[in-house]
Structures are given as C-alpha cells and as structure tokens.
C-alpha cells in the first residue's frame, strides 16, 4: 500500500514501517503509529516557534511526538525525529491534551503547537486535537518542514491558525542535502498561506543554501505568494552529523538585506 502523506509515497507491505518511522501498514491500512504519543511538551513563548506576527508575547503549549520524513544532517531534535520512540512516550488522547491546554490558560497559554519532530507524519492526531481545541477557543499552530502533500494539508488546514514552515533552500541541491523536495514545500506554503497565518524559517548553512542569487530568487518567490510573509533567517551551528563551522553573522546580514528588497519583515534568529 502507498502512503500518500508526504512526497516520499512509501510503498509499505503489511507490518512495514515508513521511512519516517511514524507510520505503519497495519491490517491493510496505513496509520499513524505515533498517534497520541507525546515525547516532549513545554509551555513556550510564541516567538520560540518562531512566530513573531502571531499573538506576540503569548505562550503556547508545545508538544512533539517522534518521526520525520527528512534526514537533515544538522537536526537539533534528532533524538525524537530520527528514532522510533514507541513505548517511551506518554500516551494522551486529543481530549486530554485540550484539557491540559485549557488548564494552562491560567499561566498565559493561548493554545497548542504541534512541533519538535515532524508533526505532519501524524496528521490525524493534529486534526482530531485541533478540532477540539478550536471548540474551546484555543489557537492552533503547526511547525513543519512542509513536505506533506496538499491532500494531507487539507485534512488539518480548517483547524489551524498559524504555521511556521521551513524553507530549507531554493535549489534542488539544497533539498537533496536534507532529503526533501522543494516543489512539495513550495506548494505547501502557497496553499497554507491562502487560509492561515504563515511564517517561514530558513536555517542558513554555509556552502549549502547561502548563495545571494538563490536568496534573491527565494525572496522574490515568497513575495509572489505575499510580501507580508515573515522570513526568519536562522543561524546554523554544528549539530548531530554536520561539522561545517557556524554561519558567519555577516552572511546572515547580507542575505537579510537581499530578502528585505522583496519582503516587509526578515528576522535573524539564533544570533
Ligand atoms: S509520511 Fe512517512 S510513511 Fe508516509 S510517505 Fe512520508 S515517510 Fe513514507
């Protein structure tokens, strides 16, 4: 059976797990193996998602599970994104998570963010939880690489207020480096921006996605979707398997100047 959730379209035989480790062919159906499995949870500032034009100054209950459809060599969350954590997670139902989010309103919480690993590989849990969250007046956020198909995005889009989507470069090579697909991400961004608040994040890695020409093309394309989309240019540091030295600040600043020719807000992160 083919999984249609992301660009990989894994062909899975009975009992076989997908590339992302979050989905499986079980009894002839492809299901989210990580449904309701929470590996990490925190009450985070909205700016940490990062979202700077969506309820600035507020807090949001942020949860992650396990699994990812990409293989970024610099992944900061590889302990949860690149492994199967079944049996090591806390199990919650959508209702229990919404109840927790409501409880935390007292501490400044305004909703639920699905983040840390790649949440779209378990989109069913996002959909079921976000539906209930909206009934309680909570805000909903998804932080994703945007490598899911439009039909998967449509399953959650009616219930999501804001997205931060990674745009990991603007060339096929930049996406080969992380094991993703640029066209899928562009389609995802353009479709999400029709209905929800969208901000984008590019982690700038020296020699991989720091060319001024590519930044020019990227910013132009983002502006064609909307010049109001906020672009976060984030500084890379060596992590996980990647040993390239950190991004010089001067590189970030010159890319920011290029992007600002087309976009109203370009923010530097991790500096
Ligand atoms: S979501 Fe997972 S199982 Fe489905 S196609 Fe993508 S990597 Fe494969």
XYZ file of N, CA, C and O in Angstrom, residues 43-214:
688
model
N 5.619 24.696 27.832
C 4.872 25.935 27.617
C 5.888 26.957 27.107
O 6.719 27.448 27.873
N 5.857 27.214 25.807
C 6.899 28.037 25.155
C 6.369 29.420 24.779
O 5.188 29.550 24.426
N 7.256 30.420 24.738
C 6.854 31.706 24.152
C 6.583 31.518 22.656
O 7.274 30.723 22.008
N 5.598 32.234 22.130
C 5.252 32.114 20.707
C 6.468 32.402 19.823
O 6.635 31.794 18.765
N 7.316 33.327 20.273
C 8.486 33.725 19.485
C 9.459 32.553 19.293
O 10.312 32.580 18.408
N 9.329 31.510 20.155
C 10.250 30.374 20.050
C 9.843 29.395 18.940
O 10.612 28.518 18.573
N 8.642 29.563 18.373
C 8.171 28.584 17.356
C 8.977 28.582 16.060
O 9.139 27.492 15.507
N 9.489 29.605 15.436
C 9.298 31.007 15.769
C 8.131 31.633 14.987
O 8.020 31.456 13.786
N 7.316 32.421 15.737
C 6.258 33.229 15.114
C 6.321 34.608 15.764
O 6.188 34.705 16.992
N 6.540 35.645 14.964
C 6.662 36.989 15.550
C 5.471 37.890 15.244
O 5.337 38.958 15.826
N 4.605 37.459 14.306
C 3.435 38.281 13.965
C 2.137 37.561 14.318
O 1.090 37.878 13.782
N 2.220 36.579 15.189
C 1.023 35.837 15.602
C 0.983 35.857 17.133
O 1.776 35.204 17.794
N 0.080 36.667 17.674
C -0.057 36.818 19.127
C 1.290 36.980 19.838
O 1.642 36.177 20.711
N 2.045 38.016 19.467
C 3.356 38.218 20.104
C 3.227 38.388 21.611
O 2.256 38.974 22.101
N 4.191 37.842 22.320
C 4.214 37.965 23.780
C 3.396 36.899 24.484
O 3.386 36.838 25.718
N 2.714 36.019 23.722
C 1.892 34.996 24.393
C 2.681 33.680 24.520
O 3.763 33.523 23.966
N 2.080 32.760 25.274
C 2.692 31.441 25.483
C 1.830 30.385 24.798
O 0.617 30.573 24.644
N 2.446 29.270 24.430
C 1.664 28.208 23.784
C 2.177 26.836 24.223
O 3.395 26.603 24.269
N 1.236 25.947 24.573
C 1.597 24.578 24.951
C 2.104 23.867 23.694
O 1.365 23.715 22.717
N 3.372 23.480 23.725
C 4.019 22.916 22.541
C 4.294 21.437 22.781
O 4.883 21.074 23.802
N 3.864 20.613 21.824
C 4.043 19.169 22.003
C 4.682 18.550 20.770
O 4.485 19.010 19.648
N 5.454 17.489 21.007
C 6.072 16.759 19.901
C 5.895 15.275 20.113
O 5.707 14.809 21.244
N 5.987 14.536 19.012
C 5.914 13.077 19.090
C 7.263 12.526 18.602
O 8.302 12.983 19.079
N 7.264 11.600 17.664
C 8.529 11.138 17.079
C 8.324 10.896 15.582
O 7.202 10.750 15.118
N 9.428 10.892 14.848
C 9.386 10.609 13.417
C 9.546 11.850 12.562
O 9.224 12.959 12.979
N 10.105 11.632 11.356
C 10.302 12.732 10.404
C 10.526 12.158 9.013
O 11.149 11.105 8.867
N 10.052 12.884 8.015
C 10.224 12.412 6.637
C 11.517 12.932 6.006
O 11.817 12.600 4.866
N 12.263 13.766 6.722
C 13.551 14.269 6.206
C 14.718 13.655 6.980
O 14.516 12.975 7.994
N 15.922 13.955 6.519
C 17.144 13.471 7.190
C 18.162 14.604 7.241
O 19.271 14.480 6.702
N 17.813 15.728 7.867
C 18.741 16.864 7.937
C 19.953 16.453 8.774
O 19.793 16.052 9.940
N 21.176 16.577 8.218
C 22.351 16.136 8.976
C 22.620 16.990 10.210
O 23.374 16.577 11.092
N 21.971 18.183 10.291
C 22.214 19.098 11.423
C 21.034 19.107 12.399
O 20.925 20.012 13.222
N 20.150 18.121 12.319
C 18.901 18.168 13.111
C 19.174 18.382 14.603
O 19.947 17.651 15.220
N 18.503 19.391 15.158
C 18.667 19.692 16.594
C 17.828 18.751 17.451
O 18.033 18.657 18.650
N 16.835 18.115 16.838
C 15.915 17.264 17.597
C 16.017 15.810 17.160
O 15.036 15.079 17.188
N 17.231 15.390 16.775
C 17.358 14.048 16.200
C 16.997 12.943 17.198
O 16.616 11.857 16.803
N 17.054 13.255 18.500
C 16.711 12.208 19.496
C 15.237 11.832 19.419
O 14.843 10.781 19.905
N 14.412 12.707 18.845
C 12.991 12.352 18.694
C 12.564 12.250 17.232
O 11.582 11.590 16.912
N 13.315 12.906 16.328
C 12.845 12.932 14.936
C 13.345 11.722 14.147
O 12.714 11.307 13.185
N 14.486 11.171 14.544
C 15.112 10.139 13.715
C 14.992 8.734 14.313
O 15.664 7.815 13.857
N 14.196 8.599 15.349
C 14.103 7.295 16.020
C 12.644 6.909 16.275
O 11.764 7.759 16.277
N 12.454 5.615 16.499
C 11.127 5.120 16.831
C 11.026 5.096 18.352
O 11.726 4.322 19.014
N 10.178 5.948 18.908
C 10.091 6.044 20.377
C 8.827 5.376 20.920
O 8.397 5.702 22.015
N 8.250 4.467 20.135
C 7.037 3.812 20.613
C 7.352 3.112 21.939
O 8.377 2.457 22.076
N 6.516 3.307 22.923
C 6.770 2.679 24.221
C 7.535 3.594 25.158
O 7.591 3.352 26.360
N 8.138 4.653 24.626
C 8.866 5.574 25.508
C 8.161 6.928 25.613
O 8.709 7.869 26.167
N 6.979 7.025 25.034
C 6.256 8.302 25.038
C 5.103 8.248 26.031
O 4.632 7.172 26.393
N 4.622 9.423 26.391
C 3.405 9.479 27.197
C 2.220 9.393 26.231
O 2.227 10.033 25.182
N 1.226 8.576 26.580
C 0.071 8.448 25.690
C -1.040 9.380 26.130
O -1.447 9.353 27.298
N -1.539 10.187 25.223
C -2.655 11.084 25.554
C -3.705 11.027 24.450
O -3.391 10.759 23.290
N -4.935 11.314 24.834
C -5.993 11.440 23.832
C -6.087 12.915 23.441
O -5.630 13.793 24.199
N -6.688 13.210 22.284
C -6.886 14.623 21.915
C -7.601 15.395 23.030
O -7.219 16.522 23.358
N -8.623 14.777 23.634
C -9.376 15.468 24.689
C -8.487 15.780 25.896
O -8.555 16.879 26.465
N -7.639 14.831 26.277
C -6.742 15.071 27.429
C -5.774 16.219 27.145
O -5.499 17.036 28.012
N -5.285 16.281 25.913
C -4.337 17.353 25.575
C -5.040 18.713 25.571
O -4.497 19.705 26.080
N -6.258 18.748 25.044
C -7.016 20.004 25.038
C -7.325 20.419 26.474
O -7.206 21.604 26.837
N -7.696 19.464 27.327
C -7.967 19.789 28.746
C -6.728 20.395 29.395
O -6.815 21.349 30.160
N -5.562 19.842 29.108
C -4.302 20.358 29.667
C -4.063 21.786 29.174
O -3.684 22.678 29.938
N -4.324 22.007 27.879
C -4.111 23.358 27.311
C -5.037 24.368 27.980
O -4.629 25.493 28.292
N -6.274 23.957 28.239
C -7.237 24.861 28.891
C -6.772 25.150 30.323
O -6.805 26.300 30.783
N -6.293 24.121 31.023
C -5.773 24.278 32.388
C -4.646 25.324 32.432
O -4.518 26.098 33.366
N -3.832 25.320 31.357
C -2.658 26.204 31.319
C -2.978 27.639 30.897
O -2.093 28.492 30.886
N -4.242 27.898 30.571
C -4.648 29.270 30.218
C -4.317 30.214 31.380
O -3.886 31.345 31.188
N -4.454 29.698 32.590
C -4.121 30.448 33.813
C -2.681 30.952 33.802
O -2.346 31.946 34.434
N -1.818 30.221 33.104
C -0.385 30.571 33.047
C -0.032 31.297 31.745
O 1.118 31.332 31.332
N -1.059 31.790 31.072
C -0.809 32.581 29.861
C -0.902 31.790 28.573
O -0.642 32.336 27.492
N -1.262 30.495 28.653
C -1.338 29.691 27.426
C -2.509 30.122 26.539
O -3.600 30.367 27.042
N -2.256 30.186 25.217
C -3.373 30.528 24.318
C -3.743 29.373 23.381
O -4.659 29.508 22.584
N -3.015 28.246 23.462
C -3.398 27.161 22.556
C -2.441 25.992 22.559
O -1.781 25.696 23.564
N -2.358 25.328 21.396
C -1.499 24.144 21.262
C -0.663 24.284 19.978
O -1.201 24.605 18.913
N 0.639 24.033 20.105
C 1.520 23.990 18.928
C 2.018 22.564 18.745
O 2.472 21.928 19.704
N 1.922 22.065 17.520
C 2.422 20.731 17.176
C 3.791 20.948 16.548
O 3.900 21.544 15.466
N 4.833 20.449 17.187
C 6.180 20.858 16.811
C 7.211 19.809 17.248
O 6.850 18.667 17.541
N 8.461 20.180 17.286
C 9.636 19.401 17.733
C 10.059 18.288 16.768
O 11.169 18.298 16.288
N 9.183 17.271 16.511
C 9.508 16.327 15.425
C 8.757 16.844 14.191
O 8.367 18.015 14.170
N 8.572 16.038 13.144
C 7.765 16.499 12.004
C 6.308 16.108 12.268
O 5.943 14.937 12.112
N 5.472 17.048 12.671
C 4.123 16.686 13.102
C 3.234 16.135 11.988
O 2.327 15.346 12.254
N 3.518 16.508 10.717
C 2.610 16.085 9.640
C 2.624 14.572 9.414
O 1.686 14.033 8.842
N 3.671 13.862 9.846
C 3.663 12.400 9.656
C 2.583 11.748 10.529
O 2.171 10.624 10.268
N 2.121 12.496 11.535
C 1.000 12.012 12.351
C -0.146 13.017 12.298
O -0.682 13.417 13.324
N -0.532 13.400 11.082
C -1.508 14.495 10.917
C -2.862 14.184 11.561
O -3.602 15.079 11.955
N -3.187 12.904 11.710
C -4.504 12.546 12.269
C -4.649 13.061 13.706
O -5.735 13.493 14.109
N -3.559 13.006 14.464
C -3.616 13.488 15.855
C -3.767 15.018 15.873
O -4.501 15.564 16.697
N -3.082 15.692 14.937
C -3.228 17.158 14.838
C -4.695 17.479 14.539
O -5.307 18.325 15.197
N -5.231 16.811 13.514
C -6.612 17.086 13.077
C -7.606 16.879 14.228
O -8.404 17.767 14.540
N -7.519 15.735 14.900
C -8.504 15.420 15.945
C -8.364 16.364 17.134
O -9.363 16.764 17.742
N -7.125 16.717 17.472
C -6.898 17.587 18.632
C -7.257 19.032 18.304
O -7.906 19.728 19.104
N -6.835 19.495 17.123
C -7.081 20.896 16.757
C -8.571 21.183 16.626
O -9.032 22.265 17.000
N -9.324 20.194 16.133
C -10.782 20.352 16.024
C -11.370 20.657 17.404
O -12.132 21.606 17.579
N -10.984 19.861 18.395
C -11.484 20.058 19.772
C -10.966 21.368 20.355
O -11.681 22.075 21.066
N -9.707 21.694 20.043
C -9.104 22.922 20.577
C -9.861 24.145 20.083
O -10.098 25.096 20.839
N -10.250 24.126 18.808
C -10.987 25.267 18.259
C -12.332 25.439 18.969
O -12.781 26.554 19.192
N -12.959 24.303 19.323
C -14.247 24.389 20.044
C -14.087 25.086 21.387
O -15.029 25.655 21.929
N -12.886 25.022 21.955
C -12.616 25.659 23.259
C -12.035 27.056 23.096
O -11.580 27.670 24.055
N -11.960 27.538 21.868
C -11.445 28.891 21.627
C -9.933 28.997 21.702
O -9.383 30.097 21.824
N -9.234 27.850 21.627
C -7.763 27.874 21.675
C -7.187 28.148 20.285
O -7.821 27.848 19.264
N -5.975 28.680 20.253
C -5.267 28.877 18.988
C -4.462 27.615 18.678
O -4.010 26.916 19.604
N -4.266 27.365 17.380
C -3.529 26.157 16.986
C -2.404 26.523 16.011
O -2.598 27.323 15.104
N -1.251 25.890 16.239
C -0.047 26.201 15.457
C 0.610 24.890 15.014
O 0.645 23.927 15.787
N 1.128 24.869 13.793
C 1.901 23.717 13.316
C 3.269 24.211 12.832
O 3.348 25.167 12.063
N 4.312 23.561 13.320
C 5.687 23.884 12.897
C 6.174 22.688 12.085
O 6.313 21.585 12.611
N 6.408 22.923 10.796
C 6.610 21.777 9.895
C 7.648 22.057 8.817
O 7.921 23.216 8.499
N 8.165 20.984 8.226
C 9.067 21.137 7.078
C 8.274 21.351 5.797
O 8.869 21.619 4.752
N 6.963 21.173 5.847
C 6.135 21.417 4.660
C 6.324 20.400 3.552
O 6.015 20.679 2.393
N 6.789 19.203 3.899
C 6.999 18.185 2.869
C 5.794 17.271 2.678
O 5.889 16.256 1.994
N 4.663 17.637 3.276
C 3.453 16.823 3.131
C 2.690 17.231 1.868
O 2.858 18.346 1.361
N 1.834 16.327 1.405
C 1.050 16.598 0.195
C -0.107 17.546 0.523
O -0.501 17.695 1.685
N -0.672 18.149 -0.520
C -1.778 19.102 -0.325
C -2.992 18.393 0.280
O -3.691 18.950 1.131
N -3.247 17.142 -0.130
C -4.422 16.452 0.433
C -4.236 16.227 1.936
O -5.203 16.290 2.707
N -2.995 16.008 2.389
C -2.748 15.859 3.833
C -2.941 17.208 4.522
O -3.578 17.289 5.582
N -2.405 18.255 3.911
C -2.564 19.594 4.487
C -4.042 19.945 4.619
O -4.472 20.507 5.640
N -4.834 19.597 3.609
C -6.260 19.926 3.647
C -6.993 19.250 4.812
O -8.038 19.728 5.243
N -6.449 18.135 5.296
C -7.073 17.448 6.441
C -7.016 18.301 7.704
O -7.859 18.200 8.578
N -5.965 19.134 7.824
C -5.806 19.907 9.071
C -6.069 21.403 8.900
O -6.357 22.096 9.866
N -5.963 21.888 7.662
C -5.999 23.338 7.418
C -7.223 24.057 8.018
O -7.067 25.160 8.556
N -8.411 23.456 7.987
C -9.556 24.192 8.555
C -9.419 24.467 10.060
O -10.130 25.319 10.589
N -8.546 23.744 10.734
C -8.459 23.855 12.201
C -7.162 24.499 12.674
O -6.895 24.535 13.880
N -6.328 24.983 11.746
C -5.021 25.530 12.146
C -4.981 27.038 11.882
O -5.328 27.511 10.799
N -4.547 27.778 12.909
C -4.483 29.241 12.782
C -3.170 29.716 12.177
O -3.150 30.720 11.465
N -2.065 29.055 12.524
C -0.766 29.567 12.076
C 0.222 28.429 11.848
O 0.171 27.394 12.525
N 1.102 28.670 10.888
C 2.169 27.706 10.574
C 3.509 28.420 10.613
O 3.616 29.560 10.162
N 4.540 27.745 11.104
C 5.895 28.112 10.726
C 6.395 26.958 9.861
O 6.407 25.801 10.290
N 6.784 27.298 8.628
C 7.189 26.270 7.665
C 8.656 26.490 7.298
O 9.063 27.614 6.991
N 9.440 25.420 7.342
C 10.844 25.524 6.918
C 10.904 25.664 5.407
O 10.220 24.921 4.691
N 11.742 26.585 4.950
C 12.083 26.624 3.534
C 13.598 26.465 3.535
O 14.336 27.397 3.833
N 14.042 25.234 3.292
C 15.436 24.877 3.606
C 16.423 25.249 2.507
O 17.549 24.766 2.496
N 15.994 26.087 1.590
C 16.841 26.494 0.481
C 15.950 26.696 -0.719
O 14.720 26.526 -0.611
N 16.567 27.050 -1.861
C 15.713 27.283 -3.031
C 16.278 26.595 -4.266
O 16.036 27.017 -5.382
N 17.042 25.530 -4.039
C 17.575 24.757 -5.168
C 17.319 23.270 -4.888
O 17.225 22.859 -3.721
N 17.259 22.465 -5.952
C 17.104 21.018 -5.745
C 18.256 20.464 -4.901
O 18.057 19.565 -4.071
N 19.477 21.037 -5.060
C 20.646 20.541 -4.291
C 20.438 20.779 -2.802
O 20.755 19.920 -1.972
N 19.931 21.970 -2.454
C 19.698 22.279 -1.031
C 18.717 21.262 -0.435
O 18.860 20.843 0.711
N 17.736 20.859 -1.228
C 16.764 19.884 -0.722
C 17.304 18.456 -0.759
O 16.921 17.629 0.079
N 18.211 18.168 -1.689
C 18.848 16.832 -1.688
C 19.650 16.655 -0.397
O 19.688 15.582 0.187
N 20.303 17.738 0.030
C 21.138 17.717 1.251
C 20.329 17.279 2.488
O 20.845 16.606 3.368
N 19.049 17.671 2.546
C 18.228 17.320 3.718
C 17.249 16.176 3.426
O 16.518 15.736 4.311
N 17.243 15.700 2.173
C 16.349 14.585 1.817
C 14.909 15.016 1.640
O 13.985 14.246 1.943
N 14.702 16.247 1.146
C 13.324 16.720 0.944
C 13.052 17.076 -0.502
O 13.855 16.776 -1.386
N 11.905 17.726 -0.754
C 11.504 18.049 -2.117
C 10.994 19.491 -2.191
O 9.957 19.825 -1.606
N 11.755 20.343 -2.899
C 11.454 21.778 -2.948
C 10.057 22.071 -3.478
O 9.331 22.884 -2.903
N 9.648 21.416 -4.567
C 8.341 21.745 -5.159
C 7.201 21.427 -4.189
O 6.238 22.205 -4.068
N 7.321 20.299 -3.465
C 6.282 19.947 -2.484
C 6.171 21.049 -1.437
O 5.066 21.445 -1.048
N 7.312 21.568 -0.994
C 7.311 22.597 0.057
C 6.714 23.908 -0.482
O 5.918 24.564 0.207
N 7.068 24.268 -1.712
C 6.507 25.499 -2.297
C 4.979 25.383 -2.399
O 4.250 26.315 -2.057
N 4.505 24.233 -2.856
C 3.048 24.036 -2.969
C 2.391 24.122 -1.596
O 1.319 24.716 -1.434
N 3.043 23.526 -0.607
C 2.508 23.514 0.765
C 2.388 24.950 1.287
O 1.353 25.353 1.830
N 3.456 25.734 1.098
C 3.469 27.115 1.604
C 2.357 27.935 0.937
O 1.575 28.621 1.613
N 2.302 27.851 -0.400
C 1.320 28.663 -1.136
C -0.103 28.291 -0.718
O -0.964 29.163 -0.562
N -0.351 27.005 -0.497
C -1.704 26.561 -0.131
C -2.043 26.957 1.313
O -3.133 27.470 1.571
N -1.096 26.766 2.217
C -1.343 27.120 3.635
C -1.606 28.614 3.774
O -2.472 29.045 4.550
N -0.869 29.429 2.996
C -0.976 30.891 3.131
C -2.329 31.431 2.664
O -2.687 32.561 2.991
N -3.088 30.603 1.918
C -4.421 31.067 1.498
C -5.366 31.151 2.682
O -6.320 31.904 2.673
N -5.135 30.303 3.716
C -6.122 30.231 4.795
C -5.575 30.525 6.181
O -6.335 30.753 7.123
N -4.263 30.457 6.363
C -3.715 30.583 7.719
C -2.588 31.608 7.738
O -2.072 31.996 6.682
N -2.215 32.025 8.949
C -1.037 32.883 9.089
C 0.198 31.998 8.862
O 0.320 30.935 9.466
N 1.115 32.470 8.004
C 2.310 31.664 7.692
C 3.572 32.493 7.898
O 3.649 33.634 7.434
N 4.531 31.925 8.611
C 5.885 32.479 8.659
C 6.837 31.365 8.212
O 6.516 30.183 8.347
N 7.970 31.754 7.651
C 8.916 30.763 7.106
C 10.246 30.845 7.833
O 10.640 31.920 8.300
N 10.933 29.713 7.913
C 12.267 29.695 8.513
C 13.268 29.039 7.572
O 13.022 27.935 7.071
N 14.384 29.722 7.349
C 15.495 29.126 6.598
C 16.710 29.078 7.513
O 17.180 30.123 7.977
N 17.165 27.887 7.812
C 18.418 27.743 8.551
C 19.535 27.864 7.512
O 19.622 27.046 6.595
N 20.348 28.908 7.643
C 21.367 29.181 6.621
C 22.638 28.398 6.956
O 23.282 28.638 7.979
N 22.967 27.437 6.087
C 24.146 26.595 6.296
C 25.214 26.971 5.265
O 24.943 26.938 4.058
N 26.419 27.345 5.726
C 27.450 27.772 4.784
C 27.705 26.733 3.682
O 27.854 25.541 3.955
N 27.713 27.239 2.436
C 28.001 26.368 1.290
C 26.823 25.540 0.824
O 26.907 24.854 -0.194
N 25.718 25.552 1.572
C 24.572 24.711 1.208
C 23.406 25.541 0.676
O 22.737 25.143 -0.267
N 23.130 26.673 1.323
C 21.970 27.479 0.895
C 22.220 28.967 1.162
O 21.279 29.698 1.465
N 23.500 29.392 1.085
C 23.803 30.783 1.439
C 24.182 31.636 0.228
O 24.791 32.695 0.383
N 23.787 31.191 -0.978
C 24.163 31.998 -2.142
C 23.225 33.201 -2.277
O 22.001 33.060 -2.169
N 23.797 34.410 -2.511
C 22.969 35.611 -2.658
C 21.973 35.479 -3.814
O 20.830 35.926 -3.704
N 22.377 34.822 -4.910
C 21.478 34.669 -6.066
C 20.261 33.836 -5.689
O 19.129 34.149 -6.046
N 20.514 32.750 -4.943
C 19.388 31.891 -4.559
C 18.472 32.615 -3.567
O 17.250 32.441 -3.603
